[in-house]
């Protein structure tokens, strides 16, 4: 059965940790009939948090996808993590959703991770509505959260609700669009007239809403200026249009845990968030020419195109590849072309996902989010399309670099193949996680986004994959680069009994800040035969995996192949690879090498009483304080940039400094040069270990 795309909503739920995202998702599943009973995060019964690690910690780690129905609309819902260590999960979810529900805690307001998620949504131009949750908590302040959205997020936040009561007296809300009151008894919503004592406040709030909408919509402006009654359907259509164009953010309120406001949130998802049709065509590139673009409309009559955004290993059906279909139709058994890998794949089975359960379907159309089984080559960020209908490349997914490392050892070497299999699966699932085996030290090194990220990985190795591992303390993942140019002339010649090895390269190495590894060939007259130029590039790339300075990966170097020579018999691919490697090692140490360290953007919320202690401690950690601002009465928000190596154990230190009253969040900012004295210390320590 073909799905009407105008009746489809692909939405994500995102927020700061503990704002109640998963509770909101669970209530949505209950009210849409997906679940017969309500799952709770605190007792480990949440449908969306189905991983053992999520249930134990009461947080979301992996973004879970689920399909629900409301008033004739299909809602594909993705619940995303709030912890910054899993930011790649949010990033990939935002790449494939059409609209977002941003959940804010009525007490905490706009918190550090709320800002990160908001900026990510801005990057992908995702229309959103805001839900101010936990209105029943002590200290809840709806208007203050709206003010913070204006101030810290630069959002045109427009309340569509007015809370009736607050904290323990929170009963429901005044709906400013329909101008009625909605209260909740058990799981029922009771619609009635606006309380008399709130009528004046409600009329003022509605006037404010209409003025905001009139600024964005000519038809509403005309009716408003002529003092005419504004029909509800016209007001809703104008709010919808402004929301989809990212000109406003409708703000609703409720208390998900107490089942208050969820039906109204579902109505708002359907009424104000876009369908794939509203967002129109997706722009794709020609794989052979990036300047050339194509459009793919969300229609089943267009050629098939989809983006793989997530892989998970299911113990029952094997690897599942989650895809968002942007155009065309996918049918069981169909052959699709992976543009990134330049390989064709046959679609084995198609599933519609209900968190950890699944429903097999035979076909899926434009706008849908489904899981495929049987994909051999497809990874996160790959484009799938039809090879015979002009292959295309869709915008991929930005993967931040891993900044923290940990050594993983086995008590029993027999488990080595089991460990490498498990790590390969985990790397497949999570592109922000990396693992490699160090031949010299015979240790496995895992790298990720933060301490919690690696803690979860180790937990999964033990629990899910049954690999008994012991781990070392986490360490920082440094990088190496050069700060001055240097030209190296290197000749590699080896004569053994038979055929010898000969290669000669002249390479100029230059700093390339932010440009990664760049290889340029400017040789003339075929001094190095054309077939050996890729060998030089391959040798240089291999040498960069482990820098000569302290054994860390090398970044941001431009290598210009200036000259060289070859031998008609003794030159080979391997000779030129080895020659390039030696040339690089020799030049690197003469090009003023430096060690780069990951610097984190840290946000700390602290009561005024402890601001002196906190700033003093940040300065001691080589931190640079960027800004301090009044967060709410009696507390301040501090923005700083601090090297990651100084942030280990910070949670405990902050707790001790502020009697447990401050909290913080941090995310990767950028790699920056390490001070000379620290650099010497790190290199010395590294050399001693080896």
Coordinates of C-alpha atoms in Angstrom, one line a residue, residues 111-401:
X111 CA 21.1 24.0 29.3
X112 CA 24.5 23.5 27.6
X113 CA 23.5 20.4 25.5
X114 CA 20.2 22.2 24.5
X115 CA 22.4 24.8 22.8
X116 CA 24.6 22.2 21.1
X117 CA 21.5 20.3 19.7
X118 CA 19.9 23.6 18.7
X119 CA 23.0 24.6 16.7
X120 CA 23.1 21.2 15.1
X121 CA 19.5 21.6 14.1
X122 CA 20.3 25.1 12.7
X123 CA 23.1 23.6 10.6
X124 CA 20.7 21.1 9.0
X125 CA 17.8 23.7 8.8
X126 CA 15.4 21.5 10.8
X127 CA 12.0 23.2 11.7
X128 CA 11.2 22.7 15.3
X129 CA 8.6 23.1 18.1
X130 CA 9.6 23.4 21.8
X131 CA 8.0 21.4 24.6
X132 CA 8.6 22.8 28.1
X133 CA 8.4 19.7 30.2
X134 CA 8.4 19.1 34.0
X135 CA 5.9 21.9 34.7
X136 CA 5.0 20.1 37.9
X137 CA 8.5 20.4 39.4
X138 CA 9.4 22.9 42.1
X139 CA 10.9 25.9 40.5
X140 CA 9.2 25.4 37.1
X141 CA 8.9 28.7 35.2
X142 CA 7.4 28.6 31.7
X143 CA 8.0 32.2 30.8
X144 CA 11.6 32.1 32.0
X145 CA 12.4 29.2 29.6
X146 CA 10.8 31.2 26.7
X147 CA 13.0 34.2 27.6
X148 CA 16.1 32.0 27.7
X149 CA 15.2 30.5 24.3
X150 CA 15.2 34.1 22.9
X151 CA 18.4 35.1 24.7
X152 CA 20.6 32.0 24.4
X153 CA 19.3 30.3 21.2
X154 CA 18.3 33.4 19.2
X155 CA 15.0 31.7 18.6
X156 CA 11.8 33.5 17.8
X157 CA 10.0 31.4 20.5
X158 CA 6.2 32.0 20.5
X159 CA 4.1 30.4 23.3
X160 CA 0.9 28.6 22.0
X161 CA 0.1 27.7 25.6
X162 CA -0.3 29.4 28.9
X163 CA 0.2 27.1 31.9
X164 CA -2.7 26.8 34.4
X165 CA -0.9 26.7 37.7
X166 CA 2.7 25.6 38.2
X167 CA 4.8 23.3 40.3
X168 CA 2.5 21.0 42.4
X169 CA -0.5 23.0 41.3
X170 CA 0.1 22.5 37.6
X171 CA -3.3 21.4 36.1
X172 CA -3.0 22.0 32.4
X173 CA -2.9 24.8 29.9
X174 CA -4.8 27.5 28.0
X175 CA -4.6 26.7 24.3
X176 CA -4.1 30.2 22.8
X177 CA -4.9 29.0 19.3
X178 CA -8.3 27.4 20.1
X179 CA -8.9 29.7 23.1
X180 CA -10.0 26.9 25.5
X181 CA -8.5 25.3 28.5
X182 CA -7.2 21.7 28.6
X183 CA -6.9 19.9 32.0
X184 CA -5.9 16.3 32.6
X185 CA -7.4 13.6 34.8
X186 CA -5.5 10.4 34.8
X187 CA -4.8 9.9 31.1
X188 CA -7.8 11.8 29.8
X189 CA -7.8 15.4 28.5
X190 CA -10.7 17.5 29.6
X191 CA -11.4 20.5 27.3
X192 CA -13.3 23.4 28.8
X193 CA -13.6 27.2 28.9
X194 CA -10.7 29.4 30.0
X195 CA -10.9 30.1 33.8
X196 CA -12.3 33.5 34.5
X197 CA -9.3 34.6 36.6
X198 CA -7.1 33.9 33.6
X199 CA -9.2 35.4 30.8
X200 CA -7.4 38.8 30.8
X201 CA -4.0 37.1 30.8
X202 CA -5.1 34.7 28.0
X203 CA -6.4 37.5 25.8
X204 CA -3.1 39.4 26.2
X205 CA -1.1 36.3 25.4
X206 CA -3.3 35.6 22.3
X207 CA -2.8 39.2 21.1
X208 CA 0.9 38.7 21.5
X209 CA 0.7 35.4 19.5
X210 CA -1.3 37.1 16.7
X211 CA 1.1 40.1 16.5
X212 CA 4.1 37.7 16.2
X213 CA 2.4 35.8 13.4
X214 CA 1.2 39.0 11.7
X215 CA 4.9 40.1 11.4
X216 CA 5.5 36.9 9.4
X217 CA 2.3 36.5 7.4
X218 CA 0.6 39.2 5.2
X219 CA -2.9 37.7 5.3
X220 CA -2.9 37.6 9.1
X221 CA -1.4 41.1 9.2
X222 CA -4.2 42.4 7.0
X223 CA -7.0 40.9 9.2
X224 CA -5.3 42.1 12.4
X225 CA -4.9 45.7 11.1
X226 CA -8.5 45.7 10.0
X227 CA -9.5 44.5 13.5
X228 CA -11.2 41.4 12.1
X229 CA -11.6 38.1 13.8
X230 CA -8.9 35.7 12.7
X231 CA -10.2 32.3 11.8
X232 CA -8.5 29.4 13.7
X233 CA -7.6 27.5 10.5
X234 CA -5.9 30.6 9.0
X235 CA -4.0 31.2 12.2
X236 CA -2.8 27.5 12.3
X237 CA -1.9 27.6 8.6
X238 CA 0.2 30.8 9.2
X239 CA 2.0 29.2 12.2
X240 CA 2.7 26.1 10.2
X241 CA 4.2 28.1 7.3
X242 CA 6.4 30.2 9.6
X243 CA 7.6 27.1 11.5
X244 CA 8.5 25.3 8.4
X245 CA 10.4 28.4 7.1
X246 CA 12.3 28.5 10.4
X247 CA 10.9 31.9 11.2
X248 CA 9.3 30.9 14.5
X249 CA 9.3 28.2 17.1
X250 CA 5.9 27.4 18.7
X251 CA 6.3 26.7 22.4
X252 CA 4.1 24.2 24.3
X253 CA 4.1 23.1 27.9
X254 CA 3.3 20.0 29.9
X255 CA 4.4 17.3 32.4
X256 CA 5.1 14.1 30.5
X257 CA 5.6 12.0 33.6
X258 CA 2.1 13.0 34.8
X259 CA 0.6 12.4 31.3
X260 CA -0.2 16.1 30.9
X261 CA 0.1 17.8 27.5
X262 CA 1.2 14.8 25.3
X263 CA -2.0 14.7 23.2
X264 CA -1.5 18.4 22.5
X265 CA 2.1 17.9 21.5
X266 CA 1.0 15.1 19.1
X267 CA -1.6 17.5 17.6
X268 CA 1.2 20.2 17.2
X269 CA 3.5 17.7 15.5
X270 CA 0.8 16.9 12.9
X271 CA -0.3 20.6 12.6
X272 CA 3.0 22.5 12.5
X273 CA 5.9 20.2 11.6
X274 CA 6.6 19.5 7.9
X275 CA 5.9 16.4 5.8
X276 CA 8.5 15.4 3.2
X277 CA 6.4 17.2 0.7
X278 CA 6.6 20.5 2.6
X279 CA 10.4 20.4 2.5
X280 CA 10.4 19.6 -1.2
X281 CA 13.3 18.3 -3.3
X282 CA 16.6 17.2 -1.8
X283 CA 19.7 18.5 -3.6
X284 CA 22.3 15.8 -4.7
X285 CA 25.7 16.0 -6.4
X286 CA 27.0 14.3 -9.5
X287 CA 29.7 11.8 -8.2
X288 CA 32.0 12.7 -11.1
X289 CA 31.5 16.5 -10.8
X290 CA 30.7 18.2 -7.5
X291 CA 29.6 21.4 -9.3
X292 CA 26.8 19.6 -11.0
X293 CA 23.6 19.1 -8.9
X294 CA 20.4 17.2 -9.3
X295 CA 17.0 17.4 -7.5
X296 CA 15.1 14.5 -6.1
X297 CA 11.5 15.1 -5.2
X298 CA 9.7 13.1 -2.4
X299 CA 7.7 11.2 -4.9
X300 CA 7.5 7.5 -5.8
X301 CA 7.6 8.4 -9.5
X302 CA 11.2 9.7 -9.2
X303 CA 14.4 7.5 -9.3
X304 CA 15.1 5.8 -5.9
X305 CA 17.5 7.7 -3.6
X306 CA 18.2 7.1 0.1
X307 CA 20.8 7.9 2.8
X308 CA 22.1 5.2 5.2
X309 CA 22.3 6.9 8.6
X310 CA 22.8 4.2 11.1
X311 CA 23.9 0.5 11.5
X312 CA 23.1 -1.8 14.3
X313 CA 23.8 -5.4 15.0
X314 CA 20.7 -7.4 15.8
X315 CA 21.3 -10.8 17.4
X316 CA 18.3 -12.3 15.5
X317 CA 18.6 -10.8 12.0
X318 CA 22.2 -9.7 11.8
X319 CA 23.2 -6.2 10.7
X320 CA 20.4 -3.7 10.1
X321 CA 21.1 -0.7 8.0
X322 CA 18.7 2.2 8.7
X323 CA 17.9 4.4 5.7
X324 CA 15.9 7.5 5.0
X325 CA 14.3 7.3 1.5
X326 CA 14.3 10.7 -0.2
X327 CA 12.7 9.7 -3.5
X328 CA 11.4 6.8 -5.4
X329 CA 10.3 3.4 -4.2
X330 CA 12.2 0.5 -2.6
X331 CA 11.0 -3.1 -3.2
X332 CA 12.2 -6.3 -1.6
X333 CA 14.9 -8.0 -3.7
X334 CA 15.7 -4.8 -5.6
X335 CA 19.3 -4.0 -6.6
X336 CA 20.6 -0.6 -5.4
X337 CA 23.8 1.2 -6.1
X338 CA 26.1 2.5 -3.3
X339 CA 27.6 5.6 -4.9
X340 CA 30.3 6.0 -2.1
X341 CA 31.6 2.5 -2.5
X342 CA 30.8 2.2 -6.2
X343 CA 29.2 -1.2 -5.7
X344 CA 25.7 -2.6 -6.2
X345 CA 23.8 -4.3 -3.3
X346 CA 20.7 -6.4 -3.2
X347 CA 18.1 -5.5 -0.7
X348 CA 17.4 -8.7 1.4
X349 CA 14.5 -7.7 3.7
X350 CA 12.9 -4.4 4.6
X351 CA 11.7 -3.7 8.1
X352 CA 9.6 -1.0 9.8
X353 CA 11.1 -0.6 13.2
X354 CA 9.4 -0.5 16.6
X355 CA 12.5 0.1 18.8
X356 CA 13.8 -3.5 19.3
X357 CA 10.9 -5.1 17.5
X358 CA 10.3 -5.1 13.8
X359 CA 7.6 -5.6 11.2
X360 CA 8.6 -6.9 7.8
X361 CA 7.3 -5.0 4.8
X362 CA 7.7 -5.7 1.0
X363 CA 8.1 -2.1 -0.1
X364 CA 8.7 1.4 1.2
X365 CA 8.3 4.8 -0.5
X366 CA 9.7 8.3 -0.5
X367 CA 9.9 10.0 2.9
X368 CA 10.0 6.7 4.9
X369 CA 12.6 5.6 7.4
X370 CA 13.2 1.8 7.3
X371 CA 15.8 -0.8 8.2
X372 CA 17.4 -3.1 5.6
X373 CA 18.9 -6.5 6.2
X374 CA 21.6 -8.0 3.9
X375 CA 23.6 -4.9 3.0
X376 CA 27.3 -5.9 2.7
X377 CA 29.1 -2.6 1.9
X378 CA 26.9 0.2 3.1
X379 CA 28.1 2.3 6.0
X380 CA 26.8 5.4 7.8
X381 CA 26.6 8.4 5.4
X382 CA 26.5 6.3 2.2
X383 CA 24.1 7.2 -0.6
X384 CA 22.0 4.5 -2.2
X385 CA 20.4 5.1 -5.6
X386 CA 19.7 3.5 -9.0
X387 CA 22.8 3.1 -11.1
X388 CA 20.8 3.2 -14.4
X389 CA 19.0 6.5 -13.5
X390 CA 22.0 8.8 -13.0
X391 CA 24.0 7.9 -9.8
X392 CA 23.9 10.8 -7.3
X393 CA 25.7 11.7 -4.0
X394 CA 23.6 13.0 -1.1
X395 CA 25.1 15.3 1.6
X396 CA 26.8 12.9 4.0
X397 CA 27.0 13.1 7.8
X398 CA 29.7 15.1 9.7
X399 CA 31.6 12.8 12.1
X400 CA 33.6 14.6 14.8
X401 CA 37.2 13.3 15.6

